[in-house]
Each structure stands twice: as structure tokens, then as C-alpha cells.
CSV table of C-alpha atoms and ligand atoms in Angstrom, one decimal:
chain,number,residue,atom,x,y,z
A,1,MET,CA,-62.0,-51.8,-71.9
A,2,GLN,CA,-61.5,-51.7,-68.1
A,3,THR,CA,-59.8,-48.7,-66.6
A,4,PRO,CA,-57.1,-49.5,-64.2
A,5,ASP,CA,-58.1,-48.5,-60.6
A,6,HIS,CA,-54.8,-47.0,-59.5
A,7,SER,CA,-54.0,-43.3,-59.8
A,8,PRO,CA,-53.8,-41.8,-63.3
A,9,MET,CA,-50.2,-40.6,-62.8
A,10,SER,CA,-48.1,-43.8,-62.5
A,11,PRO,CA,-45.0,-43.4,-60.3
A,12,PRO,CA,-41.7,-42.9,-62.1
A,13,ALA,CA,-40.0,-46.2,-62.8
A,14,ARG,CA,-36.9,-46.4,-60.7
A,15,PRO,CA,-33.9,-48.7,-61.0
A,16,VAL,CA,-34.2,-51.6,-58.7
A,17,LEU,CA,-31.3,-52.8,-56.5
A,18,ARG,CA,-31.3,-56.2,-54.8
A,19,LEU,CA,-29.7,-57.3,-51.5
A,20,LYS,CA,-27.4,-60.3,-51.7
A,21,PRO,CA,-28.9,-63.4,-50.2
A,22,ARG,CA,-28.7,-63.3,-46.4
A,23,GLU,CA,-27.2,-59.7,-46.5
A,24,GLY,CA,-28.7,-56.5,-45.3
A,25,ARG,CA,-28.9,-57.3,-41.6
A,26,ARG,CA,-29.3,-53.7,-40.5
A,27,VAL,CA,-31.9,-52.6,-43.1
A,28,ARG,CA,-33.9,-55.8,-42.3
A,29,ALA,CA,-33.9,-54.7,-38.6
A,30,GLY,CA,-35.2,-51.2,-39.6
A,31,ALA,CA,-32.0,-49.2,-40.1
A,32,PRO,CA,-32.1,-46.8,-43.1
A,33,TRP,CA,-28.7,-47.8,-44.4
A,34,VAL,CA,-27.4,-50.5,-46.8
A,35,PHE,CA,-23.6,-51.0,-47.2
A,36,SER,CA,-22.0,-51.4,-50.6
A,37,ASN,CA,-21.0,-55.0,-49.9
A,38,GLU,CA,-24.6,-56.0,-49.1
A,39,ILE,CA,-26.0,-55.4,-52.6
A,40,LEU,CA,-25.7,-57.1,-56.0
A,41,LEU,CA,-24.4,-54.5,-58.5
A,42,SER,CA,-24.8,-54.9,-62.3
A,43,GLN,CA,-22.6,-52.8,-64.6
A,44,GLU,CA,-25.8,-50.8,-65.3
A,45,ASN,CA,-26.3,-50.1,-61.5
A,46,LYS,CA,-22.6,-49.1,-61.1
A,47,ALA,CA,-23.1,-46.5,-63.9
A,48,LEU,CA,-26.0,-44.8,-62.1
A,49,LYS,CA,-25.3,-41.2,-61.2
A,50,PRO,CA,-24.3,-40.6,-57.5
A,51,GLY,CA,-27.5,-39.6,-55.8
A,52,SER,CA,-30.0,-41.5,-58.0
A,53,LEU,CA,-33.3,-42.5,-56.5
A,54,VAL,CA,-33.7,-46.3,-56.5
A,55,GLU,CA,-36.0,-49.0,-55.1
A,56,VAL,CA,-34.4,-51.7,-52.9
A,57,LEU,CA,-35.6,-55.3,-52.7
A,58,GLY,CA,-34.4,-58.2,-50.6
A,59,ASP,CA,-33.3,-61.4,-52.4
A,60,ASP,CA,-36.7,-62.7,-51.5
A,61,GLY,CA,-38.4,-59.8,-53.2
A,62,ARG,CA,-39.3,-57.9,-50.0
A,63,PRO,CA,-39.5,-54.2,-50.7
A,64,PHE,CA,-37.5,-51.9,-48.4
A,65,GLY,CA,-38.5,-48.5,-49.9
A,66,THR,CA,-37.1,-45.6,-51.8
A,67,PHE,CA,-33.4,-44.9,-51.3
A,68,TYR,CA,-30.8,-42.7,-52.8
A,69,PHE,CA,-27.8,-44.5,-54.1
A,70,ASN,CA,-24.1,-43.6,-54.4
A,71,PRO,CA,-22.0,-46.4,-56.2
A,72,LYS,CA,-18.8,-44.8,-54.8
A,73,THR,CA,-19.5,-44.8,-51.0
A,74,LEU,CA,-19.4,-47.4,-48.3
A,75,ILE,CA,-22.9,-46.5,-47.2
A,76,ALA,CA,-24.3,-47.1,-50.6
A,77,LEU,CA,-28.0,-46.6,-49.9
A,78,ARG,CA,-29.8,-44.3,-47.6
A,79,ARG,CA,-33.6,-44.7,-47.2
A,80,LEU,CA,-35.8,-41.7,-47.8
A,81,ASP,CA,-39.2,-43.4,-47.5
A,82,PRO,CA,-40.5,-46.9,-46.7
A,83,ASP,CA,-42.8,-46.6,-49.8
A,84,PRO,CA,-40.8,-47.8,-52.8
A,85,HIS,CA,-42.9,-45.5,-55.1
A,86,ALA,CA,-42.8,-42.4,-52.9
A,87,THR,CA,-42.6,-39.2,-54.9
A,88,ILE,CA,-39.8,-37.1,-53.5
A,89,ASP,CA,-40.8,-33.6,-54.1
A,90,ALA,CA,-41.4,-30.3,-52.2
A,91,ALA,CA,-44.7,-31.8,-50.7
A,92,TRP,CA,-42.7,-34.8,-49.5
A,93,PHE,CA,-40.1,-32.5,-47.8
A,94,MET,CA,-43.0,-30.4,-46.3
A,95,THR,CA,-44.3,-33.5,-44.5
A,96,ARG,CA,-40.9,-34.4,-43.1
A,97,LEU,CA,-39.9,-30.9,-42.2
A,98,SER,CA,-43.3,-30.2,-40.5
A,99,LYS,CA,-42.7,-33.2,-38.2
A,100,ALA,CA,-39.2,-32.0,-37.4
A,101,LEU,CA,-40.6,-28.5,-36.7
A,102,ALA,CA,-43.4,-29.7,-34.4
A,103,ILE,CA,-40.8,-31.5,-32.3
A,104,ARG,CA,-38.7,-28.4,-31.9
A,105,GLU,CA,-41.7,-26.2,-31.2
A,106,ALA,CA,-42.6,-28.6,-28.4
A,107,LEU,CA,-39.0,-28.4,-27.0
A,108,TYR,CA,-38.2,-24.7,-27.2
A,109,ASP,CA,-39.8,-21.3,-26.7
A,110,ARG,CA,-37.5,-19.5,-29.1
A,111,PRO,CA,-36.8,-20.2,-32.8
A,112,PHE,CA,-33.1,-21.1,-32.4
A,113,TYR,CA,-32.3,-24.8,-32.8
A,114,ARG,CA,-31.2,-27.6,-35.0
A,115,LEU,CA,-34.4,-28.1,-37.1
A,116,VAL,CA,-33.2,-31.2,-39.0
A,117,HIS,CA,-30.7,-33.7,-37.8
A,118,ALA,CA,-30.2,-36.1,-40.7
A,119,GLU,CA,-31.3,-39.7,-40.2
A,120,GLY,CA,-32.7,-38.8,-36.8
A,121,ASP,CA,-35.4,-36.7,-38.6
A,122,GLY,CA,-35.8,-39.1,-41.6
A,123,LEU,CA,-33.7,-36.8,-43.8
A,124,PRO,CA,-30.3,-38.5,-44.4
A,125,GLY,CA,-27.5,-36.2,-45.5
A,126,LEU,CA,-29.3,-33.1,-44.3
A,127,ILE,CA,-28.7,-30.7,-41.4
A,128,VAL,CA,-30.7,-27.5,-41.0
A,129,ASP,CA,-29.9,-25.1,-38.2
A,130,ARG,CA,-32.5,-22.4,-37.5
A,131,PHE,CA,-31.5,-18.9,-36.3
A,132,ASP,CA,-34.9,-17.2,-36.2
A,133,ASP,CA,-35.6,-16.3,-39.8
A,134,VAL,CA,-32.2,-17.4,-41.1
A,135,LEU,CA,-31.7,-21.1,-42.0
A,136,ILE,CA,-28.3,-22.7,-42.5
A,137,VAL,CA,-28.4,-25.9,-44.6
A,138,GLN,CA,-25.6,-28.5,-44.6
A,139,ILE,CA,-25.7,-31.2,-47.2
A,140,THR,CA,-23.3,-34.1,-46.9
A,141,THR,CA,-24.5,-36.6,-49.5
A,142,ALA,CA,-24.8,-36.6,-53.3
A,143,GLY,CA,-28.4,-38.0,-52.8
A,144,MET,CA,-29.5,-35.0,-50.8
A,145,ASN,CA,-27.6,-32.6,-53.0
A,146,THR,CA,-29.8,-33.7,-56.0
A,147,LEU,CA,-32.9,-32.7,-54.0
A,148,LEU,CA,-31.7,-29.2,-53.2
A,149,LEU,CA,-34.5,-27.5,-55.2
A,150,PRO,CA,-37.6,-29.2,-53.7
A,151,LEU,CA,-35.9,-28.9,-50.3
A,152,THR,CA,-35.4,-25.2,-50.6
A,153,ASP,CA,-39.0,-24.8,-51.9
A,154,ALA,CA,-40.4,-26.7,-48.9
A,155,LEU,CA,-38.3,-24.6,-46.4
A,156,ARG,CA,-39.6,-21.4,-47.9
A,157,GLN,CA,-43.2,-22.6,-47.8
A,158,LEU,CA,-42.9,-23.9,-44.2
A,159,LEU,CA,-41.0,-21.0,-42.5
A,160,ALA,CA,-40.9,-18.1,-45.0
A,161,PRO,CA,-37.3,-17.4,-43.9
A,162,ALA,CA,-35.5,-14.2,-44.9
A,163,GLN,CA,-32.4,-16.1,-45.8
A,164,ILE,CA,-31.3,-19.7,-46.6
A,165,MET,CA,-27.6,-20.3,-46.7
A,166,LEU,CA,-25.9,-23.5,-48.0
A,167,ARG,CA,-22.8,-24.4,-46.0
A,168,GLY,CA,-21.5,-27.1,-48.2
A,169,ASP,CA,-18.0,-27.3,-46.7
A,170,ALA,CA,-18.2,-30.4,-44.5
A,171,GLN,CA,-15.4,-33.0,-45.0
A,172,ALA,CA,-17.9,-35.7,-45.5
A,173,ARG,CA,-18.9,-34.2,-48.9
A,174,LEU,CA,-15.5,-35.2,-50.4
A,175,LEU,CA,-16.3,-38.9,-49.9
A,176,GLU,CA,-19.5,-38.4,-51.9
A,177,GLY,CA,-17.8,-36.6,-54.7
A,178,LEU,CA,-19.3,-33.2,-53.8
A,179,LYS,CA,-17.3,-30.0,-54.1
A,180,PRO,CA,-17.2,-27.5,-51.3
A,181,GLU,CA,-19.8,-24.9,-51.9
A,182,ILE,CA,-21.0,-21.9,-49.8
A,183,ARG,CA,-23.8,-19.8,-51.2
A,184,ALA,CA,-27.2,-18.2,-50.6
A,185,LEU,CA,-30.1,-20.4,-51.6
A,186,HIS,CA,-32.6,-17.8,-50.9
A,187,GLY,CA,-32.4,-14.1,-50.0
A,188,PRO,CA,-29.3,-11.9,-49.7
A,189,ASP,CA,-25.9,-13.0,-48.3
A,190,LEU,CA,-25.7,-13.2,-44.6
A,191,PRO,CA,-24.5,-10.4,-42.4
A,192,GLU,CA,-21.2,-11.1,-40.5
A,193,ARG,CA,-23.0,-11.1,-37.2
A,194,LEU,CA,-26.2,-12.8,-36.1
A,195,VAL,CA,-27.7,-13.2,-32.7
A,196,VAL,CA,-28.3,-16.6,-31.3
A,197,GLU,CA,-30.6,-16.8,-28.3
A,198,GLU,CA,-30.0,-19.7,-25.9
A,199,ASN,CA,-30.5,-20.2,-22.2
A,200,GLY,CA,-31.4,-16.5,-21.9
A,201,VAL,CA,-28.0,-15.4,-23.3
A,202,ARG,CA,-27.8,-13.5,-26.6
A,203,TYR,CA,-24.7,-14.9,-28.3
A,204,ARG,CA,-23.0,-13.6,-31.5
A,205,ALA,CA,-22.3,-16.0,-34.4
A,206,ASP,CA,-20.8,-15.6,-37.8
A,207,LEU,CA,-22.9,-18.1,-39.7
A,208,GLY,CA,-21.4,-17.6,-43.1
A,209,HIS,CA,-17.8,-18.1,-42.0
A,210,GLY,CA,-17.8,-19.7,-38.5
A,211,GLN,CA,-17.1,-23.4,-37.9
A,212,LYS,CA,-19.6,-26.0,-39.0
A,213,THR,CA,-23.0,-24.2,-39.3
A,214,GLY,CA,-21.6,-21.4,-37.1
A,215,TRP,CA,-23.0,-22.4,-33.8
A,216,TYR,CA,-23.0,-25.6,-31.7
A,217,PHE,CA,-26.6,-26.1,-30.6
A,218,ASP,CA,-25.7,-29.6,-29.3
A,219,GLN,CA,-24.2,-28.4,-26.0
A,220,ARG,CA,-27.3,-26.3,-25.0
A,221,ASP,CA,-28.4,-28.4,-22.1
A,222,ASN,CA,-24.9,-29.0,-20.9
A,223,ARG,CA,-24.2,-25.3,-20.9
A,224,SER,CA,-27.3,-24.8,-18.9
A,225,PHE,CA,-26.2,-27.5,-16.4
A,226,MET,CA,-22.8,-26.0,-16.0
A,227,ALA,CA,-24.2,-22.5,-15.6
A,228,GLY,CA,-26.2,-23.8,-12.7
A,229,LEU,CA,-23.0,-24.9,-11.0
A,230,ALA,CA,-21.1,-21.8,-11.9
A,231,ARG,CA,-22.9,-19.3,-9.7
A,232,LYS,CA,-20.5,-17.4,-7.4
A,233,ARG,CA,-17.6,-19.6,-8.6
A,234,SER,CA,-14.6,-19.1,-10.8
A,235,VAL,CA,-14.8,-20.7,-14.2
A,236,LEU,CA,-12.2,-21.8,-16.8
A,237,ASP,CA,-13.8,-22.5,-20.3
A,238,CYS,CA,-11.2,-24.2,-22.5
A,239,TYR,CA,-12.1,-24.2,-26.2
A,240,THR,CA,-14.7,-21.6,-25.7
A,241,TYR,CA,-15.4,-20.9,-29.5
A,242,ALA,CA,-18.0,-18.0,-29.4
A,243,GLY,CA,-18.3,-18.3,-25.6
A,244,GLY,CA,-20.9,-21.0,-25.4
A,245,PHE,CA,-20.2,-22.2,-21.8
A,246,ALA,CA,-18.4,-19.1,-20.7
A,247,LEU,CA,-21.2,-16.6,-21.2
A,248,ALA,CA,-23.9,-18.9,-19.9
A,249,ALA,CA,-21.8,-19.2,-16.7
A,250,ALA,CA,-21.2,-15.5,-16.4
A,251,LYS,CA,-24.8,-14.7,-17.0
A,252,ALA,CA,-25.8,-17.2,-14.2
A,253,GLY,CA,-23.6,-15.3,-11.8
A,254,ALA,CA,-20.1,-16.8,-12.0
A,255,ARG,CA,-17.6,-14.7,-10.1
A,256,GLU,CA,-14.9,-14.7,-12.8
A,257,VAL,CA,-14.7,-16.5,-16.1
A,258,VAL,CA,-11.6,-17.1,-18.2
A,259,ALA,CA,-12.3,-18.3,-21.7
A,260,VAL,CA,-9.5,-19.8,-23.9
A,261,ASP,CA,-9.5,-20.5,-27.6
A,262,SER,CA,-6.9,-20.5,-30.4
A,263,SER,CA,-9.2,-18.7,-32.8
A,264,ALA,CA,-9.1,-14.9,-32.7
A,265,PRO,CA,-12.3,-14.4,-34.7
A,266,ALA,CA,-14.2,-16.8,-32.4
A,267,LEU,CA,-12.9,-14.9,-29.3
A,268,ALA,CA,-14.0,-11.6,-30.9
A,269,LEU,CA,-17.6,-13.0,-31.2
A,270,ALA,CA,-17.5,-14.1,-27.5
A,271,GLU,CA,-16.2,-10.8,-26.4
A,272,GLU,CA,-18.8,-8.8,-28.3
A,273,ALA,CA,-21.5,-10.9,-26.8
A,274,ALA,CA,-20.2,-10.5,-23.3
A,275,VAL,CA,-20.4,-6.7,-23.7
A,276,ALA,CA,-23.9,-6.9,-25.2
A,277,ASN,CA,-25.1,-9.1,-22.3
A,278,GLY,CA,-23.5,-6.7,-19.7
A,279,ILE,CA,-21.2,-9.4,-18.3
A,280,ALA,CA,-17.9,-8.3,-19.8
A,281,ASP,CA,-16.5,-7.1,-16.4
A,282,ARG,CA,-16.4,-10.7,-15.2
A,283,CYS,CA,-15.1,-12.3,-18.4
A,284,SER,CA,-11.6,-12.4,-19.9
A,285,PHE,CA,-10.8,-13.9,-23.2
A,286,LEU,CA,-7.4,-15.4,-24.0
A,287,LYS,CA,-6.0,-16.5,-27.3
A,288,ALA,CA,-3.9,-19.5,-26.5
A,289,ASP,CA,-3.3,-23.2,-27.1
A,290,VAL,CA,-5.3,-25.0,-24.4
A,291,PHE,CA,-2.5,-27.5,-23.5
A,292,GLU,CA,0.1,-24.7,-23.2
A,293,GLU,CA,-2.3,-22.6,-21.1
A,294,LEU,CA,-3.1,-25.5,-18.8
A,295,ASP,CA,0.6,-26.2,-18.4
A,296,ARG,CA,1.2,-22.5,-17.5
A,297,LEU,CA,-1.7,-22.4,-15.0
A,298,ALA,CA,-0.5,-25.6,-13.3
A,299,ALA,CA,3.1,-24.2,-13.0
A,300,GLN,CA,1.7,-21.1,-11.3
A,301,ARG,CA,-0.6,-23.2,-9.1
A,302,GLU,CA,-3.7,-21.4,-10.4
A,303,CYS,CA,-7.0,-23.2,-10.2
A,304,PHE,CA,-10.7,-22.7,-10.9
A,305,GLN,CA,-13.8,-24.0,-9.2
A,306,VAL,CA,-15.4,-25.0,-12.5
A,307,VAL,CA,-13.4,-26.2,-15.4
A,308,ILE,CA,-14.9,-27.0,-18.9
A,309,ALA,CA,-13.0,-28.7,-21.7
A,310,ASP,CA,-15.0,-29.1,-24.9
A,311,PRO,CA,-12.3,-29.6,-27.6
A,312,PRO,CA,-12.5,-30.2,-31.3
A,313,PRO,CA,-12.7,-33.9,-32.3
A,314,PHE,CA,-9.4,-35.6,-31.3
A,315,VAL,CA,-10.4,-38.8,-33.2
A,316,ARG,CA,-11.2,-37.6,-36.7
A,317,ALA,CA,-10.9,-41.0,-38.4
A,318,ARG,CA,-11.0,-44.5,-37.0
A,319,LYS,CA,-7.3,-44.9,-37.6
A,320,ASP,CA,-6.6,-42.0,-35.1
A,321,LEU,CA,-8.4,-43.8,-32.2
A,322,GLU,CA,-5.3,-44.5,-30.2
A,323,THR,CA,-3.6,-41.1,-30.6
A,324,GLY,CA,-6.9,-39.4,-30.0
A,325,ALA,CA,-7.7,-41.5,-26.9
A,326,LYS,CA,-4.3,-40.5,-25.5
A,327,ALA,CA,-5.1,-36.8,-26.1
A,328,TYR,CA,-8.4,-37.1,-24.3
A,329,ARG,CA,-6.6,-38.8,-21.4
A,330,LYS,CA,-4.0,-36.0,-21.3
A,331,LEU,CA,-6.6,-33.3,-21.4
A,332,ALA,CA,-8.5,-34.9,-18.6
A,333,ARG,CA,-5.3,-35.1,-16.5
A,334,MET,CA,-4.4,-31.5,-17.1
A,335,ALA,CA,-7.9,-30.1,-16.7
A,336,ALA,CA,-8.3,-32.0,-13.4
A,337,GLY,CA,-5.0,-30.5,-12.4
A,338,VAL,CA,-6.3,-27.0,-12.5
A,339,THR,CA,-9.7,-27.8,-10.9
A,340,ALA,CA,-9.9,-26.6,-7.3
A,341,PRO,CA,-10.6,-29.0,-4.5
A,342,GLY,CA,-14.4,-29.5,-4.3
A,343,GLY,CA,-14.7,-28.2,-7.9
A,344,PHE,CA,-16.5,-29.4,-10.9
A,345,LEU,CA,-15.0,-30.6,-14.2
A,346,LEU,CA,-16.8,-31.1,-17.6
A,347,LEU,CA,-15.0,-33.1,-20.3
A,348,ALA,CA,-16.6,-33.6,-23.7
A,349,SER,CA,-15.9,-35.4,-27.0
A,350,CYS,CA,-17.6,-34.7,-30.3
A,351,SER,CA,-15.7,-37.5,-32.1
A,352,HIS,CA,-18.0,-40.1,-33.8
A,353,ASN,CA,-15.0,-42.4,-33.8
A,354,ILE,CA,-14.6,-43.0,-30.1
A,355,SER,CA,-17.2,-44.9,-28.1
A,356,ALA,CA,-18.8,-43.5,-25.0
A,357,GLU,CA,-17.2,-46.3,-23.0
A,358,ARG,CA,-13.7,-45.6,-24.3
A,359,PHE,CA,-14.0,-41.9,-23.8
A,360,ALA,CA,-15.2,-42.3,-20.2
A,361,LEU,CA,-12.4,-44.7,-19.5
A,362,GLU,CA,-9.7,-42.3,-20.8
A,363,CYS,CA,-11.2,-39.5,-18.7
A,364,ALA,CA,-11.3,-41.6,-15.6
A,365,ILE,CA,-7.6,-42.6,-16.1
A,366,GLY,CA,-6.6,-39.0,-16.7
A,367,ILE,CA,-8.3,-37.8,-13.6
A,368,GLU,CA,-6.8,-40.6,-11.6
A,369,ARG,CA,-3.3,-39.7,-12.9
A,370,ALA,CA,-3.9,-36.1,-11.7
A,371,GLY,CA,-4.2,-37.7,-8.3
A,372,ARG,CA,-7.8,-36.7,-7.9
A,373,GLU,CA,-10.8,-38.6,-6.6
A,374,ALA,CA,-13.9,-38.0,-8.7
A,375,ALA,CA,-17.7,-38.6,-8.6
A,376,LEU,CA,-19.3,-38.8,-12.0
A,377,LEU,CA,-22.4,-36.5,-11.7
A,378,ARG,CA,-23.8,-36.4,-15.2
A,379,GLN,CA,-23.4,-38.3,-18.5
A,380,ALA,CA,-25.1,-36.5,-21.3
A,381,GLY,CA,-25.2,-36.3,-25.1
A,382,ALA,CA,-26.5,-33.6,-27.5
A,383,GLY,CA,-29.7,-31.8,-26.9
A,384,ALA,CA,-33.1,-33.2,-28.0
A,385,ASP,CA,-32.9,-31.1,-31.2
A,386,HIS,CA,-30.2,-33.7,-32.3
A,387,PRO,CA,-32.3,-36.8,-32.3
A,388,ALA,CA,-30.6,-40.1,-33.2
A,389,HIS,CA,-32.2,-42.8,-35.3
A,390,PRO,CA,-33.0,-45.6,-32.9
A,391,MET,CA,-31.3,-48.2,-35.1
A,392,LEU,CA,-28.2,-46.1,-35.6
A,393,PRO,CA,-26.7,-45.6,-32.2
A,394,GLU,CA,-23.4,-44.3,-33.7
A,395,THR,CA,-25.1,-41.1,-34.9
A,396,ALA,CA,-25.2,-40.1,-31.2
A,397,TYR,CA,-21.7,-38.6,-31.4
A,398,LEU,CA,-21.5,-36.1,-28.5
A,399,LYS,CA,-20.4,-37.4,-25.1
A,400,THR,CA,-20.3,-35.0,-22.1
A,401,LEU,CA,-19.2,-36.0,-18.6
A,402,VAL,CA,-19.4,-33.9,-15.5
A,403,TYR,CA,-17.4,-34.8,-12.4
A,404,ALA,CA,-17.2,-33.4,-8.9
A,405,LEU,CA,-13.5,-33.6,-7.8
A,406,SER,CA,-12.6,-34.0,-4.1
B,1,SAH,N1,-17.2,-25.2,-26.4
B,1,SAH,C1,-17.6,-24.5,-27.6
B,1,SAH,C2,-17.3,-25.3,-28.9
B,1,SAH,C3,-15.9,-25.7,-29.1
B,1,SAH,S1,-15.4,-26.1,-30.7
B,1,SAH,C4,-19.1,-24.2,-27.5
B,1,SAH,O1,-19.7,-24.4,-26.5
B,1,SAH,O2,-19.6,-23.6,-28.5
B,1,SAH,C5,-13.7,-26.3,-30.6
B,1,SAH,C6,-12.9,-25.0,-30.4
B,1,SAH,O3,-11.6,-25.4,-30.1
B,1,SAH,C7,-12.9,-24.1,-31.6
B,1,SAH,O4,-13.3,-22.8,-31.3
B,1,SAH,C8,-11.4,-24.0,-32.0
B,1,SAH,O5,-11.0,-22.7,-32.4
B,1,SAH,C9,-10.7,-24.4,-30.7
B,1,SAH,N2,-9.4,-25.0,-30.7
B,1,SAH,C10,-9.0,-26.0,-31.6
B,1,SAH,N3,-7.7,-26.3,-31.2
B,1,SAH,C11,-7.3,-25.6,-30.2
B,1,SAH,C12,-6.2,-25.5,-29.4
B,1,SAH,N4,-5.1,-26.3,-29.6
B,1,SAH,N5,-6.2,-24.6,-28.3
B,1,SAH,C13,-7.2,-23.8,-28.1
B,1,SAH,N6,-8.4,-23.8,-28.9
B,1,SAH,C14,-8.4,-24.7,-29.9
């Protein structure tokens, strides 16, 4: 009898899902997504557990690879590997994570960055932020959730971290049928304060309880750019959170920095970090609603040479586009109103659901309504540790515009 020449361990048989005839435009072009209306679904397929690994074929039999499947979501399939028989285990994760790590090590001197940015790093549904030997893991899909064990194994092998913490409290999880969950995956619970090093500033973050993964690495380059402009100038940082822009500006030699946020715990972190960095004498922290504070400053004819406004997402869902767009316009008008002649203004949006063009238009109209002439100096997105998948331009969510005002 002839022995078969393939490997002795045959790959696990996976359910096969087929694209409808002529459907799957994006996956054919190389995108790692298939939408629920693009596939033929038998009763058996519909009964698959959310997160099951499947093989996807075109109606002509063309193989697209190994995907995970959720019968309940609009993005029904996300690709893990172009090989339809790939074994998704700790070794597979090691390969992906090592690539992601090599990119960050080329970009940064210090081990503080987003290590994994979902589809941009070939790991859909997964975010990992690295704070030296502490890793914060965010999982937003049922598919990635079923792979938590091999993922944790691989992270431990690759980086030998002291702690790995799961922050499973993103809104997106609800669509996938995942419950909110915050717990240690490895090591003890996190301390309430951790140091984040960025642009030569030592910030404080509360990674277990703070917003998102506890720190917004995405604005790193924009903070550095604004810090360069802030030297010897007065700065207003609206929506400062833990002092991201404010402390970078003060450290770079700003004359005076006023940082505003509505969250007392976030301001406490910013203030502690200002003291630790020896710049507290030039910083003040104000708990207030930004729109109210801008109104008050305008009424008192107070202005600043550098104004930064990096708000929470105003367009949370597509249906909020028009109201959110109006809020961005109003914020641009009011922020321009307190920017000194010859000053600089940064306006940012982290809403996936507003396009870069629309956001720029609303900012332009707002600045115009404030009666100001502007030159657009810089249009930027998130830092390079937030790579986008080239076939998924919508995953580039952050839009940051910097103007010089006359
Ligand atoms: N610029 C920050 C990130 C801002 S996140 C950085 O560089 O890290 C958005 C912040 O807006 C949060 O800290 C939140 O507490 C704050 N916020 C939300 N609504 C607000 C409001 N109406 N007035 C003031 N702050 C607000």
C-alpha cells in the first residue's frame, strides 16, 4: 500500500462557507472581510457557534483562507490566514506577534506602544497595548475570544510580561454577543498607577480602570508636533484626559498650560504626572465641560497661543453623523474663538463614522464662522503603531488637523 505523501497529522476538517455568485467584491480584492449578505448560509452554517473557524470558497471554488465566523454580525467572516488549512495555535500567534513586535521595535526606542492593531497586524478583533512589562489586551469579536488561550500563551512566550490584563469592555463586543469582562489573564491584578513613557514625558495611567486601554497612544506624533509649537507660548488643552498634549507642551517649554477635562480621575493622573515631571508650576488643571469653559473664556476675552481640542467621538454611530458633524463645527468655531492672533489650533476626531473630508469641511466652516483666516499646516492620523489594512481604509479612524490662524 502506498503511503500518502502529505504530513501525518491531517488538518482539522472545517466547515466550508461559500460566497454567493458574483459576491465578495472586497475579499476578492484582498480585504480580510466578508459581509453576511455575501455568503450562502445553510441551516447548519447558521447553527455554527459564534467564533467558529471556517474555510471560505468562492462560488467558482477559489479558496480564500481560514476565517472566523459569526452568524449574528454584519461582518460575518474575518480572515485569519490565507491558508485554508492553517492551524491557529500559539505557534501561529507567535509568528504574527513577532512581526508586529519587529515593526514597533524599528519605530520606537522604548517599550510603550500599541503592539497589535487588529486587521492592520493581521489579527482581527485584537488590540494589544504594551506598557513595558504590562500588556493590555482588548478583544472585540467572538472569533478572537475563542482564541484567548493560545494568544495568551504566545504573548507570554514572546515577551515574558509580568502582567497581562483583559480589558473586555468595548461597546463593539455587545454586537458579537460577548459580555463585558475585565480580568487578569496572567500575573496579579494591576496597580492603580502605571508609568507611560512617551516623547520624553513620564505620564501616569490607570490601565485597569481608565478609558479604552487606559492610554491613547494614537496621538503620540501629534502631541510631539504640538509640543514643538508650544515652546514659550500659552496653551489650552481641551479634553486633556491624563494630560497627553498638555504635559508634552509643558515639558517642551510652554509658558503656561491650562488643561480641561470633565473627568476628575483623569485630571488627577495628569496632575500627578505634572508634579513628577517637575512642570507642575506651569500647568493648571480644570474640571469643566469644554463647551462651557470655551464660552466663559470667550466672554472674558481670554485667549491662548496654542489651542488643542481632541474630544471624545461625537459621531458614535452612523445615524449620529449630522448631529456629530454640527458638534465638530461648533467646537471648531469656539476653539478658534479663543486662539490668539498668529496662534495655532489643533482639531481632532476619533470617530470612525465621519470621513476625513467631512470632518475637515466642518472644521473649515467653524473656523470661518469665528471670523478667522486659517492655513492648514498638518493633516495627520494615528501613529505608525496603529497600522491600517491597505484594503480597509475605514480602519484609519483618527483625523487630526493643525491650523495657523491669522
Ligand atoms: N486628548 C487626550 C484624549 C482625550 S479622550 C489625550 O491626548 O490623551 C476624551 C476626553 O474627553 C476624556 O478624558 C473625557 O473625560 C473628556 N470629556 C468628554 N466629554 C467632555 C466634556 N463635555 N467636557 C470636558 N471633557 C470631556
